[in-house]
Coordinates of C-alpha atoms and ligand atoms in Angstrom, one line a residue:
M249 CA 72.6 136.6 115.7
A250 CA 74.8 138.6 118.3
E251 CA 79.0 137.8 117.8
L252 CA 81.8 139.7 118.1
T253 CA 84.5 139.1 115.9
I254 CA 88.1 141.3 115.7
G255 CA 88.2 144.3 113.4
E256 CA 91.0 145.8 111.6
K257 CA 91.3 147.8 114.8
D258 CA 88.9 147.1 116.9
F259 CA 87.0 144.3 118.4
L260 CA 83.6 144.2 116.8
L261 CA 79.8 143.5 118.4
D262 CA 77.6 142.6 116.0
G263 CA 79.6 145.0 113.4
E264 CA 80.4 148.3 115.2
P265 CA 83.7 148.9 118.1
Y266 CA 83.9 147.5 121.1
Q267 CA 86.0 148.7 123.7
I268 CA 86.2 145.1 126.3
L269 CA 86.0 146.1 129.8
S270 CA 86.4 143.7 131.6
G271 CA 88.0 142.9 135.9
A272 CA 88.8 139.2 136.9
L273 CA 87.1 137.7 139.0
H274 CA 87.3 134.1 140.3
Y275 CA 84.5 132.1 141.2
F276 CA 86.4 129.7 143.1
R277 CA 87.9 132.4 145.0
I278 CA 84.7 133.8 146.4
H279 CA 81.5 132.2 148.5
P280 CA 79.4 132.0 145.9
D281 CA 76.2 133.2 147.7
Q282 CA 78.4 136.4 147.2
W283 CA 79.9 135.6 143.1
A284 CA 75.9 138.0 142.2
D285 CA 76.8 141.1 144.7
R286 CA 80.5 141.0 143.9
I287 CA 79.2 140.7 140.3
H288 CA 76.7 143.8 140.1
K289 CA 80.1 146.0 141.6
A290 CA 81.8 145.6 138.7
R291 CA 79.1 147.0 136.6
L292 CA 79.2 149.4 138.8
M293 CA 82.9 150.3 138.1
G294 CA 82.0 151.2 134.3
L295 CA 82.6 147.6 133.4
N296 CA 81.1 146.1 130.3
T297 CA 82.5 141.8 131.3
I298 CA 84.0 138.9 134.1
E299 CA 86.2 137.6 133.6
T300 CA 87.2 133.8 134.9
Y301 CA 89.2 130.7 134.7
V302 CA 88.0 127.6 134.9
P303 CA 90.6 125.2 137.3
W304 CA 91.2 121.8 136.6
N305 CA 92.0 120.6 139.9
A306 CA 88.8 122.0 142.1
H307 CA 86.9 120.3 139.4
A308 CA 88.3 117.2 139.2
P309 CA 89.6 115.8 141.7
R310 CA 89.9 112.6 140.3
R311 CA 90.6 111.5 136.9
G312 CA 86.2 110.9 135.6
E313 CA 85.0 113.5 137.9
F314 CA 83.4 117.5 136.6
V315 CA 82.3 118.5 140.2
T316 CA 79.9 121.4 139.6
E317 CA 78.3 121.6 142.6
G318 CA 77.8 125.1 145.3
G319 CA 81.2 126.8 144.2
L320 CA 82.2 125.0 141.7
D321 CA 79.0 125.6 139.6
L322 CA 80.8 127.4 136.5
E323 CA 76.8 127.4 135.1
R324 CA 75.5 129.2 137.8
F325 CA 78.1 131.9 138.2
L326 CA 78.5 132.9 133.8
R327 CA 73.8 132.9 134.1
L328 CA 74.9 134.8 136.6
V329 CA 77.1 137.7 135.2
A330 CA 74.0 137.1 132.3
A331 CA 71.8 138.3 134.0
E332 CA 74.0 141.7 134.8
G333 CA 73.7 142.8 131.4
M334 CA 77.7 141.9 131.0
H335 CA 79.6 140.1 128.8
A336 CA 81.7 137.0 130.0
I337 CA 85.4 135.6 128.9
V338 CA 87.0 132.6 129.5
R339 CA 89.7 131.0 130.2
P340 CA 90.4 127.4 131.3
G341 CA 93.6 126.5 130.7
P342 CA 94.3 123.9 130.7
Y343 CA 97.3 125.7 133.0
I344 CA 95.8 129.5 134.5
C345 CA 99.3 129.4 137.1
A346 CA 96.5 131.9 139.8
E347 CA 99.1 131.6 142.7
W348 CA 96.6 128.8 142.9
S349 CA 98.6 125.2 143.4
N350 CA 99.6 123.3 140.3
G351 CA 99.1 126.1 138.1
G352 CA 95.1 124.4 138.4
L353 CA 96.4 120.8 136.7
P354 CA 95.3 118.0 139.5
P355 CA 97.6 115.8 141.1
W356 CA 96.6 112.8 139.8
L357 CA 98.0 113.7 136.9
L358 CA 101.4 113.5 137.7
R359 CA 101.2 110.6 138.9
I360 CA 100.4 109.0 134.6
P361 CA 104.4 107.7 134.3
G362 CA 105.7 109.2 131.6
V363 CA 103.1 112.0 131.4
E364 CA 104.8 115.7 130.2
L365 CA 102.5 118.7 131.5
R366 CA 101.8 121.8 129.0
R367 CA 103.0 119.7 125.6
A368 CA 101.7 117.7 122.9
E369 CA 102.4 114.6 125.1
P370 CA 99.5 111.1 124.6
Q371 CA 98.4 111.3 128.0
Y372 CA 98.9 115.0 128.6
L373 CA 95.8 115.6 125.6
K374 CA 94.3 112.9 126.4
A375 CA 93.3 114.1 129.8
L376 CA 93.1 117.5 129.1
T377 CA 90.9 116.8 126.3
E378 CA 88.2 115.0 129.3
Y379 CA 88.1 118.1 131.4
L380 CA 88.1 120.8 128.6
Q381 CA 85.6 118.7 126.6
A382 CA 83.1 119.0 130.5
V383 CA 84.6 122.3 131.0
Y384 CA 82.5 123.1 127.2
R385 CA 79.4 121.6 127.3
I386 CA 78.5 124.0 129.6
V387 CA 80.0 126.9 127.9
A388 CA 79.0 126.1 124.3
P389 CA 75.4 127.2 125.4
L390 CA 76.8 130.3 126.7
Q391 CA 77.9 131.6 123.2
I392 CA 76.9 135.5 123.0
D393 CA 75.3 133.5 119.0
R394 CA 73.5 131.1 121.5
G395 CA 71.6 134.8 123.0
G396 CA 74.8 133.8 126.0
P397 CA 77.0 135.7 127.6
V398 CA 79.9 134.5 126.6
F399 CA 82.6 136.0 123.9
L400 CA 86.0 135.4 124.3
V401 CA 88.0 132.0 125.4
Q402 CA 91.4 132.0 126.1
I403 CA 93.8 129.1 124.7
E404 CA 96.6 128.1 127.7
N405 CA 98.6 131.0 129.3
E406 CA 101.5 133.0 129.2
Y407 CA 102.9 129.6 127.2
G408 CA 105.2 131.7 126.1
A409 CA 107.1 132.3 129.7
Y410 CA 107.1 128.0 129.7
G411 CA 107.8 126.3 126.0
S412 CA 107.3 126.5 122.4
D413 CA 105.7 123.1 121.7
K414 CA 103.4 124.8 118.4
E415 CA 101.7 121.0 118.4
Y416 CA 100.6 121.8 121.6
L417 CA 98.9 125.5 120.6
A418 CA 97.4 123.6 117.5
E419 CA 96.0 120.1 119.6
L420 CA 94.1 122.6 122.7
V421 CA 92.6 125.5 119.5
R422 CA 91.5 121.8 117.6
V423 CA 89.6 120.5 120.6
T424 CA 88.4 123.5 121.9
R425 CA 87.1 123.9 117.6
E426 CA 85.3 120.3 118.3
A427 CA 83.7 120.9 121.2
D428 CA 81.3 123.2 119.9
I429 CA 83.5 126.8 120.8
T430 CA 82.8 129.2 117.7
V431 CA 83.8 132.7 119.8
P432 CA 87.7 134.5 118.5
L433 CA 90.0 132.5 120.5
T434 CA 92.8 134.4 122.1
T435 CA 96.5 133.5 124.3
I436 CA 98.3 136.0 126.7
D437 CA 102.0 136.1 126.8
Q438 CA 104.0 138.7 129.1
P439 CA 104.9 142.1 126.6
D440 CA 108.7 139.8 125.8
P441 CA 109.2 139.6 122.2
Q442 CA 110.6 135.8 123.5
M443 CA 107.5 134.6 125.1
L444 CA 105.2 136.4 122.4
A445 CA 107.0 134.4 119.5
D446 CA 107.0 131.4 121.4
G447 CA 103.8 131.6 123.1
S448 CA 101.1 132.5 119.8
L449 CA 99.5 130.9 117.1
P450 CA 98.0 132.0 113.9
G451 CA 94.6 132.8 113.8
L452 CA 94.5 133.1 118.1
H453 CA 94.0 136.7 118.5
M454 CA 97.5 138.1 121.1
T455 CA 97.1 139.3 124.5
A456 CA 99.0 141.1 126.8
S457 CA 99.4 140.7 130.7
F458 CA 101.1 143.9 132.3
G459 CA 100.3 146.2 134.9
S460 CA 102.3 149.9 133.8
R461 CA 103.9 151.7 131.3
S462 CA 100.9 150.3 129.1
T463 CA 101.8 152.3 126.1
E464 CA 105.7 150.3 125.7
R465 CA 104.0 147.3 125.9
F466 CA 101.5 147.8 123.6
A467 CA 103.9 148.7 121.3
T468 CA 105.8 145.0 122.0
L469 CA 102.5 143.5 121.2
R470 CA 102.0 146.0 118.1
Q471 CA 105.2 144.6 116.9
F472 CA 104.3 140.8 116.4
Q473 CA 100.2 141.8 115.0
P474 CA 100.4 145.1 113.4
T475 CA 96.1 144.7 113.3
G476 CA 93.7 144.2 115.4
P477 CA 91.9 145.4 118.5
L478 CA 94.7 146.2 121.4
M479 CA 94.3 144.5 124.7
C480 CA 95.9 144.2 128.1
M481 CA 93.9 140.7 129.7
E482 CA 95.3 140.7 133.0
F483 CA 96.1 144.5 134.0
W484 CA 97.9 144.2 137.1
N485 CA 96.2 146.9 139.6
G486 CA 98.1 145.6 142.8
W487 CA 99.8 142.8 143.6
F488 CA 100.3 139.2 145.5
D489 CA 101.4 138.4 148.2
S490 CA 103.6 135.4 149.9
W491 CA 104.3 134.1 153.2
G492 CA 107.6 136.1 154.8
F493 CA 107.5 139.5 152.8
H494 CA 105.7 142.7 153.1
H495 CA 102.2 142.6 151.9
H496 CA 102.6 144.4 148.2
T497 CA 100.4 146.4 146.8
T498 CA 100.4 149.2 143.7
T499 CA 99.2 152.7 144.6
V500 CA 96.2 154.8 142.8
E501 CA 97.8 156.8 140.8
E502 CA 100.6 154.4 139.4
S503 CA 97.7 151.7 138.4
D504 CA 95.5 155.4 137.2
T505 CA 98.7 156.4 135.0
A506 CA 98.9 153.0 133.0
L507 CA 95.0 152.4 132.8
D508 CA 94.6 155.8 131.0
E509 CA 96.8 155.3 128.5
I510 CA 95.4 151.9 127.3
L511 CA 91.2 153.7 127.6
R512 CA 93.0 156.3 125.1
V513 CA 94.3 154.1 122.5
G514 CA 90.8 153.1 122.9
G515 CA 92.8 149.3 124.0
S516 CA 90.5 147.4 126.2
V517 CA 91.2 145.9 129.8
N518 CA 90.9 143.2 131.6
F519 CA 91.2 143.8 135.4
Y520 CA 93.5 141.8 137.2
M521 CA 92.4 141.1 139.6
F522 CA 89.1 142.6 139.8
H523 CA 88.3 141.3 143.0
G524 CA 90.4 139.0 144.0
G525 CA 88.8 136.8 146.6
T526 CA 90.8 134.5 149.3
N527 CA 92.8 130.5 148.6
F528 CA 90.4 128.6 150.9
G529 CA 91.7 125.3 152.8
M530 CA 94.0 124.4 151.1
T531 CA 94.1 125.7 147.2
N532 CA 97.3 128.5 147.3
G533 CA 100.4 127.8 145.2
A534 CA 104.1 128.8 146.0
N535 CA 106.2 130.3 143.3
D536 CA 110.4 128.7 143.1
K537 CA 112.6 131.0 141.5
G538 CA 115.2 129.0 143.6
A539 CA 114.1 129.0 147.1
Y540 CA 110.5 128.0 147.2
V541 CA 107.8 130.7 148.7
P542 CA 104.4 129.6 149.4
L543 CA 101.2 132.0 149.1
V544 CA 99.0 132.9 151.8
T545 CA 95.6 132.4 152.5
S546 CA 94.2 136.2 150.8
Y547 CA 94.0 137.0 147.3
D548 CA 93.0 140.6 148.1
Y549 CA 95.2 141.9 145.4
D550 CA 95.5 145.5 146.3
A551 CA 92.9 144.7 143.9
P552 CA 89.6 147.6 143.2
L553 CA 87.6 145.6 146.0
D554 CA 89.8 144.3 148.7
E555 CA 89.2 140.2 149.5
A556 CA 85.7 140.9 151.9
G557 CA 84.1 142.2 148.4
H558 CA 83.7 146.5 149.8
P559 CA 85.4 149.3 147.0
T560 CA 88.6 150.8 147.4
A561 CA 90.3 153.8 146.5
K562 CA 90.9 152.3 143.7
F563 CA 87.4 151.5 142.2
H564 CA 86.4 154.8 142.7
A565 CA 89.8 155.8 140.8
F566 CA 89.0 153.2 138.4
R567 CA 85.6 154.6 138.2
K568 CA 86.9 157.8 137.1
T569 CA 88.8 157.2 134.6
I570 CA 86.5 155.3 133.1
A571 CA 83.5 157.6 132.8
K572 CA 86.3 159.4 130.6
Y573 CA 85.4 156.6 127.6
A574 CA 82.9 155.0 128.6
P575 CA 79.2 155.6 130.8
V576 CA 79.4 154.7 134.3
P577 CA 76.3 153.3 136.4
D578 CA 75.1 156.4 138.7
E579 CA 75.2 153.8 141.9
V580 CA 78.3 153.3 143.5
P581 CA 79.3 150.5 146.1
P582 CA 78.9 152.0 150.0
P583 CA 81.9 151.0 152.5
G584 CA 82.2 148.0 154.2
P585 CA 80.5 148.5 157.9
A586 CA 83.1 147.2 160.4
A587 CA 82.1 143.6 160.7
P588 CA 80.9 142.4 164.8
V589 CA 84.0 142.2 167.0
L590 CA 84.5 139.6 169.6
E591 CA 86.6 137.1 171.2
V592 CA 86.4 133.8 172.9
A593 CA 88.4 131.6 175.0
L594 CA 89.4 128.1 172.3
Q595 CA 88.8 125.2 174.9
E596 CA 88.4 121.7 174.0
R597 CA 92.4 120.3 173.4
A598 CA 93.1 117.1 171.6
G599 CA 96.5 116.0 170.2
L600 CA 96.7 115.9 165.9
L601 CA 99.0 113.0 166.6
G602 CA 96.7 111.1 168.5
L603 CA 93.5 111.5 165.9
A604 CA 96.0 110.3 163.4
A605 CA 94.2 106.5 162.5
E606 CA 90.4 109.1 162.1
L607 CA 91.5 110.6 159.1
G608 CA 94.0 108.3 157.4
A609 CA 94.7 104.4 156.3
A610 CA 97.8 104.0 157.1
R611 CA 100.8 102.8 154.7
D612 CA 103.6 100.6 155.2
A613 CA 107.5 100.4 152.9
D614 CA 110.6 100.6 152.6
H615 CA 111.3 103.9 152.4
A616 CA 109.0 107.4 153.4
A617 CA 106.0 107.1 150.2
T618 CA 105.0 109.7 148.3
F619 CA 102.5 111.6 148.5
E620 CA 102.0 111.3 145.3
E621 CA 102.2 107.1 146.1
L622 CA 100.3 107.6 148.6
G623 CA 97.7 109.7 146.7
Q624 CA 97.4 112.7 148.8
D625 CA 96.4 115.1 147.3
T626 CA 97.6 117.8 149.6
G627 CA 97.9 118.0 153.5
F628 CA 99.4 116.3 155.8
V629 CA 101.4 113.1 156.2
L630 CA 102.2 111.7 159.5
Y631 CA 105.5 109.5 158.8
E632 CA 106.7 107.0 161.5
T633 CA 109.3 104.6 161.6
S634 CA 111.6 103.0 164.3
V635 CA 114.9 103.6 165.6
E636 CA 115.2 101.7 168.6
G637 CA 118.2 101.0 169.3
R638 CA 119.8 103.6 167.4
A639 CA 121.9 106.0 169.1
P640 CA 120.7 109.5 169.0
G641 CA 122.7 111.6 166.5
V642 CA 121.7 113.2 163.8
L643 CA 118.6 112.6 161.1
T644 CA 119.0 113.5 157.1
L645 CA 116.7 113.6 154.1
D646 CA 117.7 114.6 151.0
E647 CA 114.4 116.9 151.1
V648 CA 111.4 118.4 152.8
R649 CA 108.4 119.1 151.0
D650 CA 107.5 121.2 152.5
R651 CA 107.2 121.4 155.6
A652 CA 108.3 118.5 158.9
W653 CA 107.5 118.5 162.0
V654 CA 109.7 115.5 164.5
F655 CA 109.1 114.1 166.5
A656 CA 111.4 111.8 169.1
D657 CA 109.0 108.7 170.8
G658 CA 105.4 112.2 169.6
V659 CA 107.2 114.6 171.4
P660 CA 108.8 117.8 169.0
V661 CA 112.2 118.0 168.5
G662 CA 112.6 120.9 165.6
I663 CA 111.5 121.9 162.7
L664 CA 112.7 121.9 158.9
A665 CA 111.3 124.4 156.3
R666 CA 111.5 124.1 153.1
D667 CA 112.1 128.0 152.8
S668 CA 115.1 127.6 154.5
H669 CA 116.5 125.1 153.1
E670 CA 117.1 122.8 156.1
R671 CA 117.3 118.5 155.7
S672 CA 119.1 117.8 159.0
I673 CA 118.2 118.0 162.7
R674 CA 120.0 116.8 165.7
L675 CA 117.9 114.0 167.7
P676 CA 118.5 115.7 171.2
L677 CA 117.5 112.2 173.1
A678 CA 117.7 108.0 172.6
S679 CA 114.3 107.3 171.6
S680 CA 112.2 104.5 170.2
T681 CA 110.4 105.7 168.1
I682 CA 110.8 109.1 165.5
G683 CA 107.9 111.0 163.3
I684 CA 107.4 113.2 160.9
L685 CA 105.1 115.3 160.0
V686 CA 104.8 116.6 156.6
E687 CA 103.1 119.4 154.9
D688 CA 102.3 120.5 151.7
Q689 CA 102.2 124.2 151.8
G690 CA 101.5 124.7 148.2
R691 CA 102.0 123.3 144.8
V692 CA 104.1 125.0 142.7
N693 CA 102.6 126.9 140.4
Y694 CA 104.6 128.7 138.1
G695 CA 107.9 127.5 135.6
P696 CA 109.8 124.5 135.5
R697 CA 109.0 122.8 139.1
L698 CA 105.5 122.9 137.9
G699 CA 103.7 119.1 139.0
E700 CA 107.0 118.4 141.0
E701 CA 106.2 115.7 144.0
K702 CA 105.7 116.3 147.2
G703 CA 106.8 114.6 151.0
L704 CA 109.9 112.8 152.3
I705 CA 111.7 113.2 148.6
G706 CA 114.7 110.9 148.7
E707 CA 117.3 109.1 151.3
I708 CA 116.3 109.8 154.9
R709 CA 119.9 108.8 157.6
L710 CA 119.7 108.7 160.5
A711 CA 123.7 108.9 162.0
G712 CA 125.0 108.0 158.4
E713 CA 122.2 105.3 158.3
P714 CA 119.1 104.8 156.2
L715 CA 116.4 104.6 157.5
T716 CA 113.9 102.4 155.1
G717 CA 110.5 100.4 157.5
W718 CA 108.5 103.9 157.5
T719 CA 104.8 103.2 158.0
A720 CA 102.4 106.4 156.4
T721 CA 99.1 108.1 157.6
P722 CA 97.5 110.3 155.1
L723 CA 95.5 112.6 157.0
D724 CA 92.5 114.3 156.3
V725 CA 92.4 117.4 157.9
E726 CA 89.3 118.6 157.0
L727 CA 87.6 115.6 158.9
L728 CA 88.1 117.8 161.9
P729 CA 86.0 119.7 162.4
G730 CA 83.4 116.6 162.1
L731 CA 84.9 115.0 164.7
D732 CA 84.0 115.1 169.1
L733 CA 86.7 116.6 170.7
A734 CA 85.3 115.3 174.4
G735 CA 87.6 113.4 176.4
R736 CA 90.7 113.3 173.9
S737 CA 93.7 113.3 175.1
T738 CA 96.2 116.2 174.5
D739 CA 100.3 116.1 173.5
H740 CA 103.1 118.5 173.3
G741 CA 102.7 118.4 168.9
P742 CA 99.9 119.7 167.3
T743 CA 96.7 120.9 168.9
V744 CA 92.4 121.2 168.0
L745 CA 90.7 123.3 169.7
T746 CA 87.5 124.8 169.6
A747 CA 85.1 126.7 170.9
E748 CA 81.8 128.0 170.4
F749 CA 80.6 131.5 169.9
E750 CA 77.2 133.9 169.1
L751 CA 76.1 135.9 166.5
D752 CA 73.3 138.0 166.2
A753 CA 72.5 137.3 162.9
P754 CA 75.3 135.7 159.4
A755 CA 77.8 138.5 159.2
D756 CA 81.7 138.8 157.7
L757 CA 84.5 138.2 159.9
F758 CA 87.9 138.8 160.1
L759 CA 89.8 136.6 162.3
D760 CA 92.6 138.2 164.1
T761 CA 95.8 135.1 163.5
A762 CA 98.8 137.6 165.1
A763 CA 98.8 136.0 169.0
W764 CA 98.0 131.5 166.7
G765 CA 101.7 130.3 165.7
K766 CA 101.2 128.0 162.0
G767 CA 98.2 126.0 161.0
L768 CA 94.3 126.1 159.7
A769 CA 91.1 126.9 161.0
W770 CA 87.5 126.7 160.5
V771 CA 83.9 127.9 160.7
N772 CA 81.0 125.7 161.3
G773 CA 83.1 123.8 159.6
F774 CA 84.0 125.9 156.6
D775 CA 87.9 126.2 156.1
L776 CA 89.0 129.5 156.2
G777 CA 92.4 128.3 155.1
R778 CA 96.5 128.6 156.1
Y779 CA 97.1 131.5 158.9
W780 CA 100.7 131.5 160.0
R781 CA 102.6 134.1 161.8
R782 CA 104.9 134.8 159.4
G783 CA 102.3 137.2 157.6
P784 CA 102.0 139.5 156.2
T785 CA 98.4 138.2 156.4
R786 CA 97.5 138.6 159.9
T787 CA 93.4 138.2 159.6
L788 CA 90.9 135.1 158.1
Y789 CA 88.3 136.1 155.6
V790 CA 84.9 134.2 157.8
P791 CA 82.9 134.6 154.8
G792 CA 79.4 136.4 156.0
P793 CA 76.8 132.8 154.3
V794 CA 78.9 130.9 156.0
T795 CA 77.4 132.2 159.9
R796 CA 74.7 131.5 161.0
A797 CA 72.3 133.8 164.2
G798 CA 72.9 132.5 167.0
V799 CA 75.5 129.8 168.2
N800 CA 78.6 128.8 165.5
R801 CA 81.4 127.2 166.2
I802 CA 84.9 127.2 165.2
V803 CA 88.4 124.6 165.1
V804 CA 91.9 125.7 164.9
L805 CA 94.8 123.3 164.2
E806 CA 98.0 124.7 165.7
L807 CA 100.9 123.4 164.7
E808 CA 103.4 125.4 166.6
A809 CA 102.6 127.2 169.2
M810 CA 100.4 129.7 169.8
A811 CA 100.9 133.3 172.0
E812 CA 97.3 133.1 173.8
P813 CA 94.2 130.3 172.5
V814 CA 91.9 132.8 171.8
A815 CA 90.0 133.4 168.4
R816 CA 89.2 136.9 168.2
F817 CA 87.0 138.9 165.8
V818 CA 88.2 141.5 164.6
E819 CA 86.9 144.8 162.6
G820 CA 88.0 144.4 158.9
L821 CA 90.8 143.3 157.3
S822 CA 94.5 142.9 158.1
L823 CA 97.3 142.2 155.4
G824 CA 100.1 143.0 156.9
Q825 CA 102.8 145.9 156.5
T826 CA 103.6 147.3 152.4
E827 CA 107.3 148.4 151.8
F828 CA 105.9 152.1 151.8
Ligands
GLA260 C1 100.2 136.1 135.3 C2 99.4 134.8 135.2 C3 98.5 135.0 136.7 C4 99.1 135.1 137.6 C5 99.5 136.4 137.3 C6 100.7 137.5 138.1 O1 99.8 136.4 134.6 O2 98.9 135.0 133.1 O3 98.3 133.7 136.0 O4 99.7 134.4 137.5 O5 100.7 136.5 137.0 O6 99.4 137.1 139.8

């Protein structure tokens, strides 16, 4: 019976010192037909382990559900890891951060009156117990002592950066052990004394997250944990990107030096990320440290494998460094082929506002109901009210979460953007209705704003007088690719456009969005995610398995304006300007 234990200074695999060389792969950010390829490439870099988070909100869109189909088939993912002869680390949260919407916490949780997140609060504990039990029903039989790949499980995630409720951590351990998880349990914290003290619990093995100055960071960790293996559970070999900022990279040399410092002292490592993948659909998170900053669709992360799964210079450098300490297979993955280049004019059009009734059921209330009150987990809500007989003036909102397009009698009059702290706009003309289309651009995944509501928060006034009597329509934009758009009316607002294009064979594609405004795009019904002219990202990655030989269909929801209504597929990724 195989087992992993915590030794005096090493992990012990069946009693022998074992250096964990792990790579993070988020199965929920990779098309399931590509899982095996990415796992195989991890082994080719010399890795012996795959680590993944588990996103509660994706598996449980509603309480009581635990979806495991297709891209959420955690069991299949772990079996593929085993088939490659590798071990697995599972980090089920329940909070995962990860630049993922709400750090993985499901929106329905926020609707429980009085619920307190990430604390020993009974309602929160009850909900997470249901979730963890569902995860561990999959993970427990796949532990190493039962012939499976899983040999470590993490409790919470960087808890010391958020709270210090030890009772909460102890409850998580209790639920985990009662669900028959027998492998060692770990915690992770940033190597800061306060965070390490707050985020740890006796009996759990402490690990750290960092991307540079490894020797110094391990020394800090040692102060709190005098014995046992040193592990960097998140070796930040790159970084994520946010809309409106440059594309983040770390140099190969910088990362490689930091890696060598870890391996040289026999430390264990988990590359965060080995391959980042993509925030498909509307799954991205956001940061808010005084200003709201949503994250881009690409989770390329400047990782050893790029967003499309191809090796970068980092892959080769890390493989060489790993080879100094451990055996590395001879096989090397080939560079990515150039993708098919083609362009097609976007033709059929329909105004989004005119489709609203087909995308959701309108609800009336005195105030503009929040997304939570409407049960709209993410995406868009259209708010409308009558202003018949009112003189034009300044429209003022208390808070916009996160972006509002304002219409007077269906004509766009302007945008209020949370990231620019905008909340008032002058209505130039008298009109009989006002419409406000609101987008949730991604729920905050780190810090005190975790779990906040979405929509138009507080009062809405016109010329100082409250506006009441609102109709709110939650729009399920995922229905757009299934609608017949022929003969629809167009208007001046957000527009849905489509086109067909042909491929000789299924292939990865890179959709160039540089000439577009802001919106979402689908290929053959698969939601590629958000695009935005602000950049830095200029391409949306289309995984080959969603394409087909013959006719393919693209649907685009353009919320603002396209400079050119053309869908252009280019050779490769364009992630934007770097700082260098
Ligand atoms: C922390 C979190 C991760 C991720 C990284 C930044 O380490 O634990 O989930 O958010 O920061 O990419």
